[in-house]
Amino acid sequence: MESFVYRNPTEILFGKGMIGEISSRVPVDRPVLMVWGGGSIKKNGVYDQVKAALAGHQLVEFGGIEPNPLHETCMRALALVQDKGIKFLLAVGGGSVLDAAKYVAAAAVFPGVDPWEILRTHGSSVTAALPLGAVLTLPATGSESNGNAVISRKSTSEKLHFASNYVYPVFSVLDPETTFSLPAKQVRNGLVDAFVHACEQYMTFPAAALLQDRLAESVLQTLVEVAPRTLANPRDYASRADLMWSATIALNNLLSCGVPGDWATHMIGHELTAFYGIDHAESLAVVMPGVWTYKLAAKSAKLSQYGRRIWNVADARAAIDKTEAFFHSLNMPTRLQDFGIDAEDAARKVGERFASRKVAFGEQGDINGAVAAEILRARA
Ligand code: NZQ
Ligand code: ZN
């Protein structure tokens, strides 16, 4: 196992009825901005629960954060923060709302001229942020317990991430009941995103980290086990709770301790969303089998361990096939043509973009523009 620093400052408030707990954690004496999305929280009662918990607080609201949150929208929220002298942000929604709140929290005290610099520098230019809390309504991203955010920019068709220790939520409420209203498509997306997060920190090469392997495999096995149940019975609390906690553990710094990470699937996937607008998890389901196939030899030790332990198959190729079949079982397509995307067009655009940025990803740092293009061609 390599040396590591493990840090996670977010307090998790997990379970039924836990929204009530926020009243003592959100400041009463300062203006608070409640940030939310397109209105799902108004239909499922979460909005009313938050308002009831914060009666007596100085609440200002900003609704309208879209999926794959836009820089342009966040800048409108930032103007409100400045206008109202906001000192705390409360994000209520899915990963997009949480990520937007993180960006606004960092932008509010950013000393530079253009907040987009935060994304361009992937967070290294962030030296402070307003404190934020979260009420999560969609298990998927892990944003509720990490320092990451992914923001898109309409004007340039970019989708970039940043990471900073300053934007961890100080608390996050995870009440599985708030997710009962999710459409099946979003549950499917959440299952796949969490699954791929565990894989990005696991499917590399053996790193003498036995516990880390078992932790990642536990998340994968739990997701495989609860997936059919939580899709078939959206109001089954037990399976939804397991999904929610799995998604948090999948990307809260625990699985990455002491082991190499891949993340090429995410980096290629973000470009597919930026260029073609497909959902984050959809992009991952298309790309990951391609990355694994391209790296079959280098990943073979972990692929066959994963095959044996998760799917009861002996070889690496069969493990990839099982993974794709699992995605299909969730009604998740895995080919570019399923989304009407021309593979040659995607290969050219993503290849050129990686080349112009001079970036390369993967645990060996070898997934550059040309390789990304080859992977995408194979996912037609
Ligand atoms: O906007 P509303 O009306 O709330 O509807 C949302 C949205 O349409 C809806 N929804 C959320 N909770 C609901 C609900 N509908 C009914 N009942 C509920 N309880 O679901 C739709 C999708 O929401 P969104 O927040 O976009 O989904 P998700 O949580 O999957 O977030 C995706 C974003 O997170 C980024 C992705 O790139 C993408 O931009 N990621 C963030 C990460 C992080 N911060 O660590 C890591 C991930 O790898 C990912 O990149
Ligand atoms: Zn993801």
XYZ file of C-alpha atoms and ligand atoms in Angstrom:
431
model
C 0.000 0.000 0.000
C 1.304 3.463 -0.879
C 1.415 6.227 1.772
C -1.764 8.244 2.062
C -3.547 11.025 3.896
C -7.110 10.147 4.769
C -9.333 13.102 5.492
C -13.077 13.555 5.340
C -14.570 16.443 7.258
C -18.224 15.919 6.268
C -20.673 14.929 8.995
C -23.195 12.425 7.611
C -26.742 12.529 8.959
C -28.159 9.265 7.642
C -31.708 7.953 7.833
C -35.406 8.621 7.936
C -36.406 12.016 9.281
C -32.866 13.367 9.535
C -33.681 16.594 7.664
C -34.956 17.942 10.986
C -31.376 17.806 12.301
C -30.240 20.645 10.072
C -31.947 23.320 12.160
C -29.154 23.199 14.735
C -26.407 23.067 12.097
C -27.388 25.888 9.761
C -26.498 29.296 11.212
C -29.523 31.288 12.477
C -27.907 34.689 12.683
C -26.645 34.990 9.089
C -28.266 34.903 5.634
C -28.356 31.409 4.135
C -28.824 30.594 0.447
C -30.870 27.480 -0.246
C -29.909 26.174 -3.682
C -32.092 23.689 -5.567
C -32.738 22.264 -9.010
C -35.653 22.059 -11.416
C -38.394 21.516 -8.864
C -38.399 17.815 -7.887
C -38.044 18.870 -4.236
C -41.314 20.784 -4.440
C -43.161 17.664 -5.617
C -41.752 15.126 -3.154
C -42.058 17.130 0.044
C -38.331 17.712 0.587
C -38.691 21.464 0.059
C -41.396 21.631 2.737
C -39.317 19.559 5.168
C -36.314 21.860 4.727
C -38.424 24.992 5.102
C -40.025 23.593 8.255
C -36.622 22.707 9.720
C -35.321 26.204 8.980
C -38.294 28.265 10.127
C -36.755 31.240 11.897
C -33.561 31.149 9.816
C -32.718 33.903 7.329
C -33.372 31.951 4.155
C -32.847 33.206 0.597
C -33.583 30.821 -2.298
C -32.073 30.092 -5.673
C -33.873 27.436 -7.730
C -33.139 26.341 -11.284
C -29.799 24.526 -11.191
C -29.890 22.203 -14.204
C -28.400 18.676 -14.533
C -24.729 19.091 -15.527
C -24.827 22.498 -13.828
C -23.846 25.470 -15.932
C -21.261 28.071 -15.060
C -23.670 30.620 -16.487
C -26.401 29.632 -13.976
C -23.922 29.536 -11.102
C -22.867 33.101 -11.893
C -26.489 34.217 -11.403
C -26.505 32.468 -8.023
C -23.199 34.158 -7.202
C -24.732 37.574 -7.896
C -27.490 36.758 -5.395
C -24.911 35.641 -2.811
C -23.136 38.968 -3.169
C -26.320 41.007 -3.221
C -27.770 39.402 -0.074
C -24.539 39.029 1.894
C -24.941 35.242 2.071
C -22.685 33.481 4.586
C -23.796 29.839 4.233
C -25.115 27.700 1.367
C -27.546 24.814 1.688
C -27.720 22.582 -1.386
C -30.916 20.525 -1.660
C -30.962 18.048 -4.543
C -28.744 15.733 -6.582
C -25.069 15.953 -7.438
C -25.649 18.812 -9.844
C -27.140 21.044 -7.154
C -24.382 20.127 -4.702
C -21.649 20.764 -7.272
C -23.170 24.113 -8.216
C -23.287 25.136 -4.547
C -19.622 24.175 -4.147
C -18.652 26.290 -7.134
C -20.653 29.274 -5.898
C -19.185 28.843 -2.383
C -15.649 28.980 -3.788
C -16.424 31.732 -6.304
C -17.956 33.944 -3.586
C -14.562 34.509 -1.967
C -12.348 33.888 -5.001
C -9.697 36.610 -5.209
C -9.198 36.269 -8.983
C -11.122 38.150 -11.666
C -12.814 35.226 -13.404
C -14.252 32.359 -11.297
C -13.868 29.990 -14.283
C -10.193 30.022 -13.309
C -11.252 27.692 -10.460
C -12.146 25.061 -13.068
C -9.181 25.779 -15.306
C -6.817 25.194 -12.391
C -8.880 22.183 -11.191
C -9.204 23.829 -7.798
C -5.574 24.616 -6.992
C -6.394 28.351 -7.071
C -9.075 27.961 -4.357
C -7.875 29.197 -0.968
C -11.204 29.620 0.818
C -14.944 29.087 0.383
C -18.193 29.879 2.139
C -19.338 26.944 4.292
C -22.034 24.723 2.811
C -24.330 21.916 3.868
C -26.354 19.464 1.782
C -29.600 17.530 1.705
C -28.999 14.837 -0.895
C -31.929 13.488 -2.934
C -30.081 11.341 -5.498
C -27.526 8.665 -4.584
C -24.855 8.654 -7.298
C -21.998 11.121 -7.295
C -20.584 11.047 -3.766
C -20.587 14.847 -3.911
C -22.271 14.833 -0.491
C -19.019 13.726 1.112
C -16.184 14.853 -1.105
C -14.452 18.045 -2.187
C -15.184 17.681 -5.909
C -17.477 19.498 -8.305
C -18.038 19.258 -12.040
C -19.244 22.348 -13.895
C -20.182 22.813 -17.542
C -19.853 25.960 -19.599
C -22.422 26.461 -22.294
C -20.532 29.078 -24.262
C -17.531 26.798 -24.850
C -19.077 23.271 -24.551
C -16.632 22.491 -21.773
C -17.182 20.285 -18.741
C -14.407 20.554 -16.161
C -13.948 19.366 -12.587
C -12.314 20.958 -9.607
C -11.317 19.577 -6.229
C -10.635 21.522 -3.064
C -10.530 20.806 0.656
C -12.507 24.010 1.169
C -15.727 22.775 -0.444
C -16.535 19.631 1.517
C -20.062 19.975 2.870
C -19.877 20.523 6.634
C -22.849 18.157 6.885
C -24.930 16.090 4.489
C -28.348 14.641 5.153
C -28.898 11.250 3.491
C -32.532 10.282 4.005
C -33.327 7.368 1.669
C -37.012 8.339 1.706
C -36.188 11.529 -0.197
C -35.135 9.307 -3.125
C -38.408 7.335 -3.423
C -39.617 9.833 -6.036
C -36.643 9.291 -8.374
C -37.514 8.196 -11.912
C -36.102 4.730 -12.747
C -33.653 6.348 -15.143
C -32.019 8.343 -12.360
C -31.824 5.280 -10.092
C -30.152 3.402 -12.939
C -27.769 6.316 -13.446
C -26.921 6.398 -9.754
C -26.203 2.668 -9.646
C -23.872 2.933 -12.633
C -22.093 6.089 -11.448
C -21.396 4.611 -8.003
C -20.307 1.302 -9.572
C -17.877 3.087 -11.881
C -16.503 5.227 -9.038
C -15.531 2.066 -7.162
C -14.043 0.629 -10.366
C -11.938 3.731 -11.103
C -10.165 3.205 -7.764
C -9.894 -0.564 -8.076
C -9.434 -1.705 -11.673
C -5.754 -0.846 -12.030
C -2.967 -3.176 -10.918
C -2.326 -5.030 -7.636
C -0.933 -2.575 -5.068
C -0.537 -4.822 -2.027
C -3.658 -3.304 -0.509
C -5.827 -6.260 0.410
C -8.332 -4.333 2.510
C -8.722 -1.657 -0.163
C -9.583 -4.354 -2.702
C -12.128 -5.892 -0.356
C -13.680 -2.507 0.413
C -14.146 -1.712 -3.269
C -15.495 -5.204 -3.928
C -17.967 -4.795 -1.073
C -19.363 -1.681 -2.693
C -19.575 -3.430 -6.073
C -21.239 -6.535 -4.628
C -23.731 -4.481 -2.650
C -24.685 -2.496 -5.748
C -25.106 -5.678 -7.794
C -27.281 -7.174 -5.067
C -29.566 -4.191 -4.449
C -29.852 -3.018 -8.061
C -32.772 -5.230 -9.153
C -34.584 -4.750 -5.846
C -34.331 -0.984 -5.717
C -35.349 -0.639 -9.368
C -38.344 -2.954 -8.943
C -39.423 -1.536 -5.566
C -38.535 2.151 -5.417
C -40.113 2.523 -1.976
C -38.243 -0.382 -0.385
C -36.363 1.548 2.289
C -33.769 -1.136 3.008
C -32.437 -1.494 -0.515
C -32.567 2.257 -1.187
C -30.611 2.844 2.027
C -27.935 0.395 0.897
C -27.725 2.117 -2.475
C -27.419 5.521 -0.845
C -24.681 4.531 1.581
C -22.814 2.591 -1.140
C -22.788 5.634 -3.416
C -21.321 7.756 -0.623
C -18.622 5.228 0.274
C -17.773 4.825 -3.418
C -16.417 8.369 -3.633
C -15.652 9.761 -0.183
C -11.838 9.280 -0.195
C -11.942 5.869 1.470
C -11.482 3.568 -1.532
C -8.639 5.649 -2.964
C -6.412 5.339 0.123
C -3.042 3.878 -0.780
C -3.987 2.628 -4.241
C -3.576 3.914 -7.809
C -6.591 5.417 -9.583
C -7.606 5.238 -13.228
C -10.277 7.936 -13.936
C -9.795 7.748 -17.721
C -13.429 6.628 -18.085
C -14.623 9.736 -16.249
C -12.406 12.101 -18.206
C -13.532 10.713 -21.573
C -17.113 10.543 -20.313
C -17.142 14.208 -19.311
C -16.226 15.118 -22.892
C -19.101 13.015 -24.271
C -21.497 14.888 -21.996
C -19.936 18.218 -22.961
C -20.240 17.537 -26.711
C -23.428 15.466 -26.912
C -25.357 16.131 -23.691
C -25.748 12.481 -22.633
C -26.136 11.834 -18.911
C -22.966 11.393 -16.858
C -23.667 7.721 -16.051
C -24.597 6.991 -19.668
C -21.200 8.223 -20.781
C -19.469 6.007 -18.220
C -21.338 2.861 -19.274
C -20.243 3.427 -22.866
C -16.603 4.202 -22.101
C -15.551 1.910 -19.250
C -15.780 -1.410 -21.135
C -13.681 0.262 -23.840
C -10.984 1.424 -21.415
C -10.845 -2.025 -19.839
C -10.606 -3.741 -23.213
C -7.856 -1.388 -24.375
C -5.946 -2.068 -21.122
C -6.770 -5.764 -20.979
C -3.162 -6.866 -20.524
C -2.159 -4.216 -17.972
C -5.355 -4.693 -15.960
C -5.561 -8.470 -16.301
C -4.601 -9.297 -12.700
C -7.313 -7.054 -11.256
C -9.833 -7.919 -13.961
C -9.567 -11.602 -13.219
C -9.702 -11.041 -9.442
C -12.828 -8.930 -9.993
C -14.270 -11.568 -12.338
C -13.766 -14.308 -9.753
C -14.973 -12.364 -6.747
C -17.886 -10.401 -8.196
C -19.113 -12.484 -11.130
C -17.736 -15.960 -10.562
C -16.014 -16.046 -13.948
C -12.412 -16.998 -14.488
C -10.954 -14.689 -17.100
C -10.572 -10.985 -17.701
C -12.555 -10.826 -20.956
C -15.497 -12.600 -19.351
C -15.377 -10.096 -16.475
C -15.792 -7.221 -18.937
C -18.708 -8.996 -20.631
C -20.390 -9.559 -17.264
C -20.027 -5.873 -16.425
C -21.631 -4.816 -19.678
C -24.426 -7.344 -19.148
C -24.982 -5.887 -15.670
C -25.399 -2.414 -17.161
C -27.842 -3.827 -19.724
C -29.810 -5.472 -16.924
C -30.357 -1.974 -15.512
C -31.643 -0.823 -18.894
C -28.415 1.104 -19.464
C -27.105 1.113 -23.052
C -23.359 0.747 -23.573
C -22.744 1.797 -27.175
C -22.397 5.240 -28.775
C -24.942 4.379 -31.459
C -27.538 3.773 -28.712
C -27.369 7.542 -28.132
C -27.223 8.477 -31.810
C -23.565 9.468 -31.517
C -21.265 8.897 -34.475
C -18.162 7.163 -33.084
C -15.841 8.745 -35.641
C -17.099 12.229 -34.752
C -16.688 11.540 -31.016
C -13.213 10.095 -31.527
C -12.107 13.166 -33.465
C -13.560 15.715 -31.040
C -12.366 14.082 -27.829
C -8.999 13.175 -29.347
C -8.382 16.748 -30.474
C -9.458 18.186 -27.167
C -7.158 15.971 -25.082
C -4.312 16.661 -27.509
C -4.796 20.425 -27.374
C -4.841 20.320 -23.565
C -1.819 17.996 -23.581
C -3.449 15.673 -21.061
C -3.281 11.925 -20.516
C -5.143 9.811 -17.957
C -5.241 6.339 -16.449
C -3.105 4.677 -13.801
C -0.178 4.613 -16.229
C -0.882 8.064 -17.657
C -1.129 6.628 -21.155
C -4.711 7.461 -22.148
C -3.953 10.482 -24.311
C -5.990 11.956 -27.163
C -5.020 9.313 -29.701
C -5.814 6.466 -27.306
C -9.115 8.042 -26.231
C -10.031 8.280 -29.926
C -9.195 4.608 -30.449
C -11.275 3.614 -27.419
C -14.268 5.612 -28.668
C -14.039 4.145 -32.182
C -14.304 0.724 -30.591
C -17.498 1.791 -28.781
C -19.495 2.619 -31.949
O -33.429 19.290 -10.848
P -34.465 18.498 -10.149
O -35.842 18.931 -10.425
O -34.198 18.331 -8.689
O -34.431 17.011 -10.816
C -33.269 16.195 -10.823
C -32.612 16.111 -12.185
O -33.524 16.306 -13.217
C -33.703 14.797 -10.583
N -33.844 14.453 -9.166
C -32.908 14.587 -8.180
N -33.405 14.092 -7.035
C -34.684 13.684 -7.274
C -34.959 13.924 -8.633
N -36.158 13.619 -9.189
C -37.077 13.055 -8.391
N -36.873 12.773 -7.079
C -35.673 13.069 -6.502
N -35.456 12.726 -5.212
O -32.687 13.996 -11.156
C -32.140 14.670 -12.277
C -30.638 14.531 -12.285
O -30.070 15.199 -11.183
P -28.479 15.463 -11.100
O -28.220 16.169 -9.827
O -28.015 16.071 -12.364
O -27.905 13.961 -11.058
P -26.618 13.384 -10.379
O -26.753 13.350 -8.903
O -26.386 12.116 -11.081
O -25.462 14.440 -10.699
C -24.802 14.457 -11.940
C -23.741 15.528 -11.965
O -22.717 15.258 -10.999
C -21.431 15.232 -11.633
C -21.774 14.780 -13.024
O -20.745 15.044 -13.948
C -23.024 15.587 -13.314
O -22.709 16.900 -13.662
N -20.495 14.409 -10.863
C -20.062 14.903 -9.694
C -19.120 14.259 -8.919
C -18.638 14.809 -7.647
N -19.028 16.019 -7.286
O -17.865 14.169 -6.951
C -18.507 12.996 -9.360
C -19.237 12.327 -10.467
O -18.331 11.480 -11.130
C -19.895 13.239 -11.450
O -18.973 13.649 -12.442
Zn -19.089 9.750 -11.791
